[in-house]
GROMACS .gro file of C-alpha atoms in nm:
model
  458
    1MET     CA    1   0.000   0.000   0.000
    2LYS     CA    2   0.121   0.349  -0.088
    3PHE     CA    3  -0.027   0.674   0.043
    4TYR     CA    4  -0.029   1.018  -0.124
    5TYR     CA    5  -0.180   1.361  -0.067
    6VAL     CA    6  -0.304   1.515  -0.392
    7ILE     CA    7  -0.464   1.840  -0.500
    8ILE     CA    8  -0.701   1.811  -0.796
    9LYS     CA    9  -0.841   2.099  -0.996
   10LYS     CA   10  -1.220   2.084  -1.029
   11GLU     CA   11  -1.419   2.356  -1.209
   12GLY     CA   12  -1.143   2.611  -1.149
   13GLU     CA   13  -1.110   2.521  -0.781
   14PHE     CA   14  -0.861   2.295  -0.608
   15VAL     CA   15  -0.988   1.990  -0.416
   16ASN     CA   16  -0.776   1.834  -0.142
   17MET     CA   17  -0.775   1.456  -0.159
   18ASN     CA   18  -0.593   1.164  -0.002
   19LYS     CA   19  -0.483   0.899  -0.250
   20THR     CA   20  -0.390   0.541  -0.161
   21LEU     CA   21  -0.261   0.270  -0.395
   22ILE     CA   22  -0.362  -0.088  -0.318
   23LYS     CA   23  -0.229  -0.405  -0.480
   24TYR     CA   24  -0.543  -0.600  -0.570
   25PRO     CA   25  -0.471  -0.971  -0.631
   26TYR     CA   26  -0.444  -1.067  -0.998
   27LEU     CA   27  -0.494  -0.714  -1.136
   28THR     CA   28  -0.217  -0.565  -1.348
   29GLN     CA   29  -0.231  -0.217  -1.193
   30ASP     CA   30  -0.271  -0.084  -0.840
   31VAL     CA   31  -0.621   0.018  -0.738
   32GLU     CA   32  -0.650   0.392  -0.668
   33VAL     CA   33  -0.846   0.500  -0.359
   34TYR     CA   34  -0.928   0.869  -0.327
   35GLU     CA   35  -1.088   1.034  -0.026
   36ASN     CA   36  -1.242   1.375  -0.083
   37ASP     CA   37  -1.221   1.633   0.194
   38ASN     CA   38  -1.596   1.581   0.253
   39GLY     CA   39  -1.536   1.210   0.325
   40HIS     CA   40  -1.665   1.068  -0.004
   41LYS     CA   41  -1.440   0.785  -0.123
   42ILE     CA   42  -1.379   0.708  -0.489
   43VAL     CA   43  -1.209   0.386  -0.602
   44LEU     CA   44  -1.078   0.337  -0.956
   45ALA     CA   45  -0.966  -0.011  -1.061
   46HIS     CA   46  -0.810  -0.102  -1.395
   47LYS     CA   47  -0.938  -0.412  -1.570
   48GLU     CA   48  -0.862  -0.465  -1.936
   49GLY     CA   49  -1.160  -0.526  -2.162
   50ASN     CA   50  -1.475  -0.372  -2.296
   51MET     CA   51  -1.692  -0.405  -1.983
   52VAL     CA   52  -1.713  -0.151  -1.700
   53ASN     CA   53  -1.883  -0.152  -1.360
   54VAL     CA   54  -2.003   0.158  -1.176
   55SER     CA   55  -2.132   0.124  -0.820
   56SER     CA   56  -2.193   0.316  -0.501
   57TRP     CA   57  -2.186   0.149  -0.162
   58VAL     CA   58  -2.361   0.313   0.133
   59LYS     CA   59  -2.274   0.225   0.493
   60THR     CA   60  -2.629   0.157   0.600
   61GLY     CA   61  -2.856  -0.141   0.625
   62SER     CA   62  -3.035  -0.304   0.915
   63ILE     CA   63  -2.736  -0.206   1.134
   64ASN     CA   64  -2.886   0.145   1.151
   65GLU     CA   65  -3.246   0.035   1.209
   66ASP     CA   66  -3.459  -0.033   1.515
   67SER     CA   67  -3.797  -0.185   1.600
   68HIS     CA   68  -3.974   0.125   1.465
   69ASN     CA   69  -3.818   0.142   1.118
   70ASN     CA   70  -3.688  -0.211   1.049
   71GLY     CA   71  -3.684  -0.261   0.672
   72ILE     CA   72  -3.653   0.107   0.578
   73SER     CA   73  -3.307   0.055   0.418
   74HIS     CA   74  -3.445  -0.210   0.183
   75PHE     CA   75  -3.760  -0.006   0.111
   76LEU     CA   76  -3.543   0.297   0.029
   77GLU     CA   77  -3.338   0.083  -0.210
   78HIS     CA   78  -3.656   0.016  -0.410
   79LEU     CA   79  -3.756   0.383  -0.409
   80MET     CA   80  -3.417   0.507  -0.530
   81PHE     CA   81  -3.517   0.385  -0.878
   82LYS     CA   82  -3.838   0.591  -0.885
   83GLY     CA   83  -3.702   0.896  -1.063
   84THR     CA   84  -3.522   1.225  -1.009
   85HIS     CA   85  -3.593   1.585  -1.103
   86THR     CA   86  -3.413   1.513  -1.432
   87HIS     CA   87  -3.528   1.161  -1.515
   88LYS     CA   88  -3.878   1.020  -1.476
   89VAL     CA   89  -3.944   0.684  -1.317
   90GLY     CA   90  -3.827   0.401  -1.541
   91GLU     CA   91  -3.596   0.616  -1.756
   92PHE     CA   92  -3.280   0.513  -1.570
   93ASP     CA   93  -3.333   0.143  -1.637
   94ARG     CA   94  -3.470   0.190  -1.987
   95ILE     CA   95  -3.182   0.407  -2.110
   96LEU     CA   96  -2.906   0.193  -1.964
   97GLU     CA   97  -3.058  -0.145  -2.052
   98SER     CA   98  -3.086  -0.026  -2.415
   99LYS     CA   99  -2.705  -0.005  -2.405
  100GLY     CA  100  -2.672  -0.363  -2.281
  101ALA     CA  101  -2.647  -0.277  -1.911
  102VAL     CA  102  -2.731  -0.486  -1.606
  103VAL     CA  103  -2.877  -0.252  -1.343
  104ASN     CA  104  -2.950  -0.364  -0.989
  105ALA     CA  105  -2.911  -0.302  -0.616
  106ALA     CA  106  -2.895  -0.497  -0.289
  107THR     CA  107  -2.943  -0.434   0.081
  108TRP     CA  108  -2.776  -0.631   0.359
  109LYS     CA  109  -2.698  -0.577   0.727
  110ASP     CA  110  -2.402  -0.340   0.685
  111TYR     CA  111  -2.467  -0.184   0.346
  112THR     CA  112  -2.685  -0.094   0.052
  113PHE     CA  113  -2.526  -0.081  -0.292
  114TYR     CA  114  -2.631   0.016  -0.643
  115TYR     CA  115  -2.452  -0.087  -0.959
  116VAL     CA  116  -2.444  -0.073  -1.337
  117THR     CA  117  -2.242  -0.314  -1.552
  118LEU     CA  118  -2.227  -0.242  -1.925
  119PRO     CA  119  -2.001  -0.214  -2.230
  120LYS     CA  120  -1.798   0.107  -2.205
  121GLY     CA  121  -1.891   0.206  -2.561
  122GLU     CA  122  -1.690   0.389  -2.825
  123ASN     CA  123  -1.474   0.656  -2.661
  124ASN     CA  124  -1.625   0.552  -2.325
  125LYS     CA  125  -1.962   0.691  -2.433
  126TYR     CA  126  -2.172   0.439  -2.239
  127LEU     CA  127  -1.946   0.459  -1.933
  128ASN     CA  128  -1.991   0.835  -1.919
  129LEU     CA  129  -2.366   0.793  -1.957
  130ALA     CA  130  -2.372   0.537  -1.676
  131ILE     CA  131  -2.181   0.770  -1.442
  132ASP     CA  132  -2.419   1.058  -1.526
  133LEU     CA  133  -2.732   0.854  -1.458
  134HIS     CA  134  -2.592   0.672  -1.155
  135ALA     CA  135  -2.485   1.000  -0.993
  136ASP     CA  136  -2.823   1.157  -1.066
  137MET     CA  137  -3.002   0.864  -0.900
  138MET     CA  138  -2.772   0.868  -0.596
  139MET     CA  139  -2.779   1.246  -0.546
  140ASP     CA  140  -3.135   1.350  -0.641
  141PRO     CA  141  -3.403   1.084  -0.580
  142ILE     CA  142  -3.746   1.241  -0.536
  143PHE     CA  143  -3.947   0.950  -0.385
  144PRO     CA  144  -4.275   1.049  -0.559
  145SER     CA  145  -4.583   0.988  -0.346
  146GLU     CA  146  -4.766   0.833  -0.639
  147GLU     CA  147  -4.493   0.565  -0.660
  148LEU     CA  148  -4.455   0.519  -0.285
  149GLY     CA  149  -4.821   0.460  -0.206
  150ALA     CA  150  -5.010   0.598   0.092
  151PRO     CA  151  -4.957   0.454   0.444
  152PHE     CA  152  -5.234   0.214   0.543
  153ASP     CA  153  -5.354  -0.028   0.808
  154ILE     CA  154  -5.198  -0.366   0.732
  155ASN     CA  155  -5.514  -0.536   0.863
  156ASP     CA  156  -5.738  -0.354   0.615
  157ALA     CA  157  -5.800  -0.615   0.344
  158THR     CA  158  -5.979  -0.363   0.122
  159VAL     CA  159  -5.655  -0.176   0.042
  160THR     CA  160  -5.536  -0.301  -0.296
  161ASP     CA  161  -5.324  -0.011  -0.424
  162LYS     CA  162  -5.033  -0.179  -0.608
  163ARG     CA  163  -4.763   0.080  -0.546
  164GLU     CA  164  -4.406   0.012  -0.433
  165ARG     CA  165  -4.508  -0.016  -0.068
  166HIS     CA  166  -4.729  -0.310  -0.158
  167VAL     CA  167  -4.462  -0.466  -0.381
  168VAL     CA  168  -4.223  -0.473  -0.083
  169ILE     CA  169  -4.488  -0.608   0.154
  170GLU     CA  170  -4.565  -0.890  -0.088
  171GLU     CA  171  -4.191  -0.962  -0.116
  172ILE     CA  172  -4.170  -0.987   0.264
  173ARG     CA  173  -4.467  -1.226   0.278
  174MET     CA  174  -4.335  -1.451   0.002
  175ARG     CA  175  -3.988  -1.465   0.156
  176LYS     CA  176  -4.114  -1.544   0.505
  177ASP     CA  177  -4.304  -1.844   0.367
  178GLN     CA  178  -3.975  -2.003   0.260
  179PRO     CA  179  -3.852  -2.279   0.498
  180TRP     CA  180  -3.486  -2.169   0.491
  181THR     CA  181  -3.591  -1.813   0.578
  182LYS     CA  182  -3.795  -1.938   0.872
  183VAL     CA  183  -3.515  -2.148   1.020
  184TYR     CA  184  -3.252  -1.878   0.953
  185ASN     CA  185  -3.457  -1.596   1.106
  186GLN     CA  186  -3.510  -1.792   1.427
  187CYS     CA  187  -3.141  -1.878   1.448
  188ASN     CA  188  -3.026  -1.525   1.368
  189TYR     CA  189  -3.271  -1.359   1.608
  190ASN     CA  190  -3.162  -1.577   1.899
  191MET     CA  191  -2.790  -1.529   1.839
  192TYR     CA  192  -2.819  -1.166   1.954
  193GLN     CA  193  -2.949  -0.991   2.263
  194ALA     CA  194  -2.969  -0.629   2.146
  195HIS     CA  195  -2.766  -0.572   1.830
  196PRO     CA  196  -2.973  -0.468   1.525
  197TYR     CA  197  -2.826  -0.763   1.333
  198LYS     CA  198  -3.095  -0.970   1.505
  199MET     CA  199  -3.362  -0.814   1.280
  200ASP     CA  200  -3.456  -0.938   0.935
  201VAL     CA  201  -3.314  -0.698   0.674
  202ILE     CA  202  -3.632  -0.699   0.469
  203GLY     CA  203  -3.844  -0.570   0.761
  204THR     CA  204  -4.206  -0.640   0.851
  205PRO     CA  205  -4.533  -0.570   0.665
  206GLU     CA  206  -4.659  -0.371   0.965
  207ILE     CA  207  -4.367  -0.126   0.953
  208ILE     CA  208  -4.350  -0.091   0.574
  209ALA     CA  209  -4.727  -0.021   0.565
  210GLN     CA  210  -4.678   0.280   0.792
  211VAL     CA  211  -4.348   0.432   0.673
  212THR     CA  212  -4.410   0.783   0.538
  213ARG     CA  213  -4.242   0.968   0.255
  214GLU     CA  214  -4.094   1.203   0.516
  215ASP     CA  215  -3.946   0.903   0.700
  216ILE     CA  216  -3.784   0.783   0.377
  217ASP     CA  217  -3.646   1.125   0.285
  218ASN     CA  218  -3.507   1.187   0.635
  219TYR     CA  219  -3.341   0.845   0.642
  220TYR     CA  220  -3.187   0.905   0.300
  221ARG     CA  221  -3.043   1.245   0.396
  222LYS     CA  222  -2.917   1.110   0.727
  223PHE     CA  223  -2.728   0.808   0.596
  224TYR     CA  224  -2.655   0.877   0.227
  225THR     CA  225  -2.388   1.126   0.329
  226PRO     CA  226  -2.042   1.164   0.171
  227GLN     CA  227  -1.880   1.002   0.477
  228ASN     CA  228  -2.094   0.692   0.422
  229VAL     CA  229  -2.059   0.651   0.043
  230THR     CA  230  -1.789   0.483  -0.165
  231THR     CA  231  -1.819   0.512  -0.543
  232ILE     CA  232  -1.629   0.251  -0.745
  233VAL     CA  233  -1.551   0.231  -1.115
  234VAL     CA  234  -1.386  -0.081  -1.260
  235GLY     CA  235  -1.271  -0.118  -1.620
  236ASP     CA  236  -1.039   0.025  -1.883
  237PHE     CA  237  -1.077   0.405  -1.888
  238ASN     CA  238  -0.901   0.736  -1.833
  239HIS     CA  239  -0.875   0.764  -1.456
  240GLU     CA  240  -0.834   1.141  -1.442
  241GLU     CA  241  -1.144   1.201  -1.656
  242VAL     CA  242  -1.358   0.961  -1.453
  243LEU     CA  243  -1.233   1.098  -1.121
  244ASN     CA  244  -1.316   1.455  -1.223
  245SER     CA  245  -1.658   1.346  -1.350
  246ILE     CA  246  -1.744   1.181  -1.017
  247LEU     CA  247  -1.617   1.480  -0.818
  248GLU     CA  248  -1.835   1.708  -1.027
  249LYS     CA  249  -2.152   1.501  -1.009
  250PHE     CA  250  -2.150   1.367  -0.651
  251THR     CA  251  -2.242   1.690  -0.472
  252PHE     CA  252  -2.440   1.550  -0.175
  253PRO     CA  253  -2.687   1.839  -0.134
  254ASP     CA  254  -2.889   1.887   0.188
  255ARG     CA  255  -2.734   1.604   0.387
  256ILE     CA  256  -2.770   1.569   0.764
  257TYR     CA  257  -2.425   1.497   0.907
  258GLN     CA  258  -2.403   1.302   1.230
  259GLU     CA  259  -2.156   1.073   1.402
  260SER     CA  260  -2.185   0.706   1.312
  261ARG     CA  261  -2.390   0.502   1.556
  262ILE     CA  262  -2.189   0.256   1.762
  263ASN     CA  263  -2.374  -0.061   1.859
  264PRO     CA  264  -2.266  -0.266   2.162
  265ILE     CA  265  -2.127  -0.603   2.051
  266ASP     CA  266  -2.325  -0.899   2.183
  267ALA     CA  267  -2.141  -1.188   2.347
  268PRO     CA  268  -2.212  -1.544   2.229
  269THR     CA  269  -2.452  -1.756   2.430
  270THR     CA  270  -2.267  -1.950   2.699
  271GLN     CA  271  -2.516  -2.236   2.697
  272THR     CA  272  -2.654  -2.409   2.388
  273LYS     CA  273  -2.980  -2.243   2.288
  274TYR     CA  274  -3.238  -2.462   2.111
  275ILE     CA  275  -3.540  -2.328   1.921
  276GLU     CA  276  -3.789  -2.551   1.742
  277THR     CA  277  -4.070  -2.420   1.523
  278LYS     CA  278  -4.328  -2.590   1.303
  279ALA     CA  279  -4.453  -2.509   0.956
  280ASN     CA  280  -4.630  -2.660   0.659
  281VAL     CA  281  -4.322  -2.846   0.530
  282SER     CA  282  -4.259  -3.208   0.434
  283THR     CA  283  -3.896  -3.229   0.549
  284SER     CA  284  -3.708  -3.077   0.841
  285TYR     CA  285  -3.451  -2.797   0.843
  286MET     CA  286  -3.172  -2.718   1.086
  287MET     CA  287  -2.922  -2.440   1.150
  288PHE     CA  288  -2.642  -2.422   1.405
  289GLY     CA  289  -2.528  -2.060   1.439
  290TRP     CA  290  -2.234  -1.889   1.611
  291LEU     CA  291  -2.110  -1.533   1.657
  292GLY     CA  292  -1.757  -1.478   1.529
  293PRO     CA  293  -1.482  -1.217   1.493
  294LYS     CA  294  -1.531  -0.884   1.318
  295ALA     CA  295  -1.482  -0.898   0.941
  296SER     CA  296  -1.181  -0.666   0.978
  297GLU     CA  297  -1.008  -0.916   1.208
  298LEU     CA  298  -0.849  -1.074   0.907
  299LYS     CA  299  -0.657  -1.370   1.047
  300GLU     CA  300  -0.952  -1.524   1.233
  301SER     CA  301  -1.185  -1.447   0.942
  302ILE     CA  302  -0.951  -1.634   0.709
  303CYS     CA  303  -0.942  -1.927   0.954
  304LEU     CA  304  -1.322  -1.945   0.948
  305ASP     CA  305  -1.315  -1.933   0.565
  306LEU     CA  306  -1.081  -2.234   0.570
  307ILE     CA  307  -1.287  -2.418   0.832
  308SER     CA  308  -1.602  -2.361   0.627
  309ILE     CA  309  -1.442  -2.521   0.321
  310ILE     CA  310  -1.290  -2.814   0.512
  311PHE     CA  311  -1.599  -2.881   0.719
  312GLY     CA  312  -1.892  -2.817   0.491
  313ASP     CA  313  -1.826  -2.672   0.146
  314GLY     CA  314  -1.847  -2.915  -0.143
  315SER     CA  315  -1.859  -3.288  -0.204
  316SER     CA  316  -1.524  -3.361  -0.038
  317SER     CA  317  -1.604  -3.174   0.284
  318ARG     CA  318  -1.626  -3.364   0.614
  319LEU     CA  319  -1.999  -3.309   0.662
  320GLN     CA  320  -2.081  -3.420   0.308
  321GLN     CA  321  -1.858  -3.726   0.329
  322ASN     CA  322  -1.945  -3.838   0.682
  323LEU     CA  323  -2.317  -3.756   0.697
  324ILE     CA  324  -2.429  -3.818   0.340
  325GLU     CA  325  -2.178  -4.026   0.143
  326LYS     CA  326  -2.069  -4.268   0.418
  327LEU     CA  327  -2.369  -4.280   0.653
  328PRO     CA  328  -2.535  -4.624   0.617
  329ASP     CA  329  -2.891  -4.494   0.651
  330ARG     CA  330  -2.979  -4.175   0.465
  331ILE     CA  331  -3.083  -3.908   0.717
  332PHE     CA  332  -2.963  -3.587   0.551
  333ASN     CA  333  -3.075  -3.461   0.211
  334MET     CA  334  -2.816  -3.182   0.223
  335ILE     CA  335  -2.572  -3.034   0.471
  336GLY     CA  336  -2.314  -2.757   0.447
  337THR     CA  337  -2.164  -2.449   0.607
  338GLU     CA  338  -2.175  -2.073   0.553
  339HIS     CA  339  -1.950  -1.795   0.679
  340TYR     CA  340  -2.120  -1.452   0.672
  341GLN     CA  341  -1.889  -1.160   0.740
  342PHE     CA  342  -2.010  -0.842   0.910
  343LYS     CA  343  -1.865  -0.519   1.046
  344ASP     CA  344  -1.966  -0.594   1.408
  345GLY     CA  345  -1.896  -0.967   1.405
  346ASN     CA  346  -1.925  -1.256   1.162
  347ASN     CA  347  -2.168  -1.546   1.166
  348PHE     CA  348  -2.081  -1.911   1.109
  349PHE     CA  349  -2.359  -2.156   1.022
  350ILE     CA  350  -2.411  -2.525   0.969
  351GLN     CA  351  -2.731  -2.581   0.772
  352ALA     CA  352  -2.904  -2.906   0.692
  353ASN     CA  353  -3.219  -3.055   0.548
  354PHE     CA  354  -3.310  -3.395   0.693
  355LYS     CA  355  -3.581  -3.655   0.752
  356PRO     CA  356  -3.826  -3.539   1.023
  357GLU     CA  357  -3.837  -3.873   1.200
  358ALA     CA  358  -3.459  -3.861   1.256
  359LYS     CA  359  -3.448  -3.520   1.427
  360ASP     CA  360  -3.273  -3.620   1.749
  361ARG     CA  361  -3.016  -3.834   1.571
  362ALA     CA  362  -2.952  -3.564   1.309
  363ILE     CA  363  -2.874  -3.308   1.580
  364GLU     CA  364  -2.650  -3.552   1.765
  365LEU     CA  365  -2.459  -3.643   1.447
  366VAL     CA  366  -2.384  -3.276   1.375
  367LYS     CA  367  -2.259  -3.231   1.733
  368GLN     CA  368  -2.034  -3.534   1.692
  369GLU     CA  369  -1.889  -3.391   1.372
  370LEU     CA  370  -1.820  -3.064   1.552
  371ASN     CA  371  -1.630  -3.243   1.826
  372GLY     CA  372  -1.449  -3.439   1.558
  373LEU     CA  373  -1.301  -3.122   1.412
  374LEU     CA  374  -1.061  -3.120   1.706
  375GLU     CA  375  -1.050  -3.488   1.798
  376ASN     CA  376  -0.984  -3.603   1.439
  377GLN     CA  377  -0.713  -3.351   1.369
  378ILE     CA  378  -0.742  -3.153   1.047
  379SER     CA  379  -0.470  -3.269   0.811
  380GLU     CA  380  -0.217  -3.055   0.627
  381GLU     CA  381  -0.364  -3.194   0.305
  382GLU     CA  382  -0.709  -3.057   0.398
  383ILE     CA  383  -0.559  -2.716   0.478
  384LEU     CA  384  -0.361  -2.698   0.154
  385LYS     CA  385  -0.667  -2.799  -0.048
  386ALA     CA  386  -0.881  -2.534   0.120
  387LYS     CA  387  -0.615  -2.266   0.065
  388LYS     CA  388  -0.602  -2.363  -0.303
  389ARG     CA  389  -0.981  -2.326  -0.327
  390ILE     CA  390  -0.963  -1.973  -0.183
  391LYS     CA  391  -0.683  -1.870  -0.420
  392SER     CA  392  -0.888  -1.998  -0.713
  393ARG     CA  393  -1.186  -1.792  -0.596
  394PHE     CA  394  -0.969  -1.480  -0.582
  395ALA     CA  395  -0.843  -1.548  -0.934
  396ASN     CA  396  -1.195  -1.609  -1.065
  397ASP     CA  397  -1.328  -1.296  -0.893
  398ALA     CA  398  -1.061  -1.090  -1.070
  399GLU     CA  399  -1.194  -1.201  -1.409
  400THR     CA  400  -1.506  -0.979  -1.418
  401VAL     CA  401  -1.557  -0.610  -1.347
  402SER     CA  402  -1.871  -0.690  -1.145
  403GLU     CA  403  -1.694  -0.924  -0.902
  404ILE     CA  404  -1.403  -0.683  -0.864
  405GLY     CA  405  -1.647  -0.401  -0.784
  406GLU     CA  406  -1.830  -0.612  -0.527
  407ASN     CA  407  -1.511  -0.722  -0.353
  408ILE     CA  408  -1.383  -0.366  -0.335
  409GLY     CA  409  -1.720  -0.246  -0.205
  410TYR     CA  410  -1.723  -0.512   0.065
  411TYR     CA  411  -1.375  -0.429   0.196
  412MET     CA  412  -1.434  -0.053   0.181
  413THR     CA  413  -1.775  -0.069   0.348
  414VAL     CA  414  -1.777  -0.364   0.586
  415CYS     CA  415  -1.407  -0.371   0.680
  416ASN     CA  416  -1.347   0.002   0.621
  417ASN     CA  417  -1.006  -0.094   0.485
  418LEU     CA  418  -0.926  -0.202   0.129
  419LYS     CA  419  -0.569  -0.279   0.235
  420LEU     CA  420  -0.702  -0.607   0.380
  421ILE     CA  421  -0.758  -0.738   0.027
  422GLU     CA  422  -0.388  -0.674  -0.038
  423GLU     CA  423  -0.297  -0.871   0.275
  424TYR     CA  424  -0.545  -1.157   0.244
  425LEU     CA  425  -0.345  -1.400   0.030
  426SER     CA  426  -0.017  -1.350   0.217
  427ASP     CA  427  -0.197  -1.397   0.550
  428LEU     CA  428  -0.369  -1.704   0.406
  429GLU     CA  429  -0.031  -1.862   0.327
  430ASN     CA  430   0.080  -1.817   0.689
  431ILE     CA  431  -0.225  -1.977   0.852
  432THR     CA  432  -0.125  -2.291   1.044
  433LEU     CA  433  -0.309  -2.589   1.188
  434THR     CA  434  -0.266  -2.433   1.532
  435ASP     CA  435  -0.437  -2.113   1.412
  436ILE     CA  436  -0.731  -2.313   1.282
  437GLU     CA  437  -0.760  -2.522   1.599
  438ASN     CA  438  -0.751  -2.209   1.816
  439THR     CA  439  -1.028  -2.053   1.605
  440ILE     CA  440  -1.245  -2.364   1.640
  441LYS     CA  441  -1.198  -2.366   2.017
  442LYS     CA  442  -1.268  -1.993   2.045
  443TYR     CA  443  -1.580  -1.970   1.830
  444LEU     CA  444  -1.733  -2.308   1.740
  445SER     CA  445  -1.808  -2.475   2.071
  446VAL     CA  446  -2.146  -2.650   2.099
  447GLU     CA  447  -2.203  -2.449   2.417
  448ASN     CA  448  -2.185  -2.125   2.215
  449ALA     CA  449  -2.426  -2.247   1.947
  450VAL     CA  450  -2.781  -2.146   1.872
  451ILE     CA  451  -2.968  -2.439   1.717
  452SER     CA  452  -3.279  -2.363   1.513
  453VAL     CA  453  -3.491  -2.652   1.384
  454LEU     CA  454  -3.800  -2.634   1.162
  455THR     CA  455  -4.023  -2.944   1.158
  456PRO     CA  456  -4.350  -3.037   0.984
  457GLU     CA  457  -4.678  -2.952   1.151
  458GLU     CA  458  -4.843  -3.253   1.308
   0.00000   0.00000   0.00000
């Protein structure tokens, strides 16, 4: 990593900016990170080819919500596409998609991000268009009442107005009917005491039905501030021209500056917590969940990445081999692991689908496999194979502008430090069996687990 202090001329005035160079794995040039004096960060990454990716990542999601506005980040994401003072609703998508663009957005616990991936066009014509439209959407959304829909009583069955409010409510209802959502939400909720991570990112119908346009506008101006936004452009382009274009267009008018909220970090449960729910399902579902290190705590996060691969990712993993391939009687239909990484502490999950009549044995078998992680020592061969898998993922992710943009956005927003992507592979090489064993002991004890099980209604 190299650090510079630069002064850039913009519209006849000089702008003070910090510039950092980061070595991104498998890219041919250093990634440039600029921080404007207002806090807005701009990242420019060189990737040869005809495709470009433009995105903005905002440091807000359910982490900034509470029981009164849960789901507002996701609702706002929908409404950001409903027009500006310059472009009517639908124009943004229509214009860009006519140029071959993929336009989308996503909301998660720590962030909301918006992106455009498209051919750069002759003389970067389409790239410049994408930056213009993307900046307009990010800086000047108008949240028209006719698109939002009026607040209403969720229990009033006579309300049938199909505006965006109702689209989101229907999305919530459809998602909450899914078995994996049910078992995950129960596990996630019970892993926390007070942290907003315990809430479902998508929110509740009751809250979304009552959110006002004023609520949306205030939330937008409070959190879509220059200090919270990172704008990323990936592709083959003139960096100076793109940098000046972003500086000119990202003006952040009428923002409400405030200090970032700090949430107390919850401690893991000290005694296994078991939650069983019933639903109209034909098979049973299970999740073991643990709280882990912060995403920025790189060494332990890498250890959990390796453990996830060794223990439950793919056909050669221990869970797949021991509980599906080699088990004499078929109990599990699927089983695997997930490692979710968050600003205020990661989550590690074991998830399984199994025969309802074998519930007690299924739970016991997973516990035995957990204990076996330490008793049946992980081999050097397993570690080397897992490290190779991670290196391959890094190489594959560096092949497309979209994946590069997402990785940069994650490290800038969740970890608040793109330098970690420069350090990841070297730290990965130095991880030892002892490091992995210490991580298992520290985070993956059965006593620290929340177990959520979903079974068929009787």
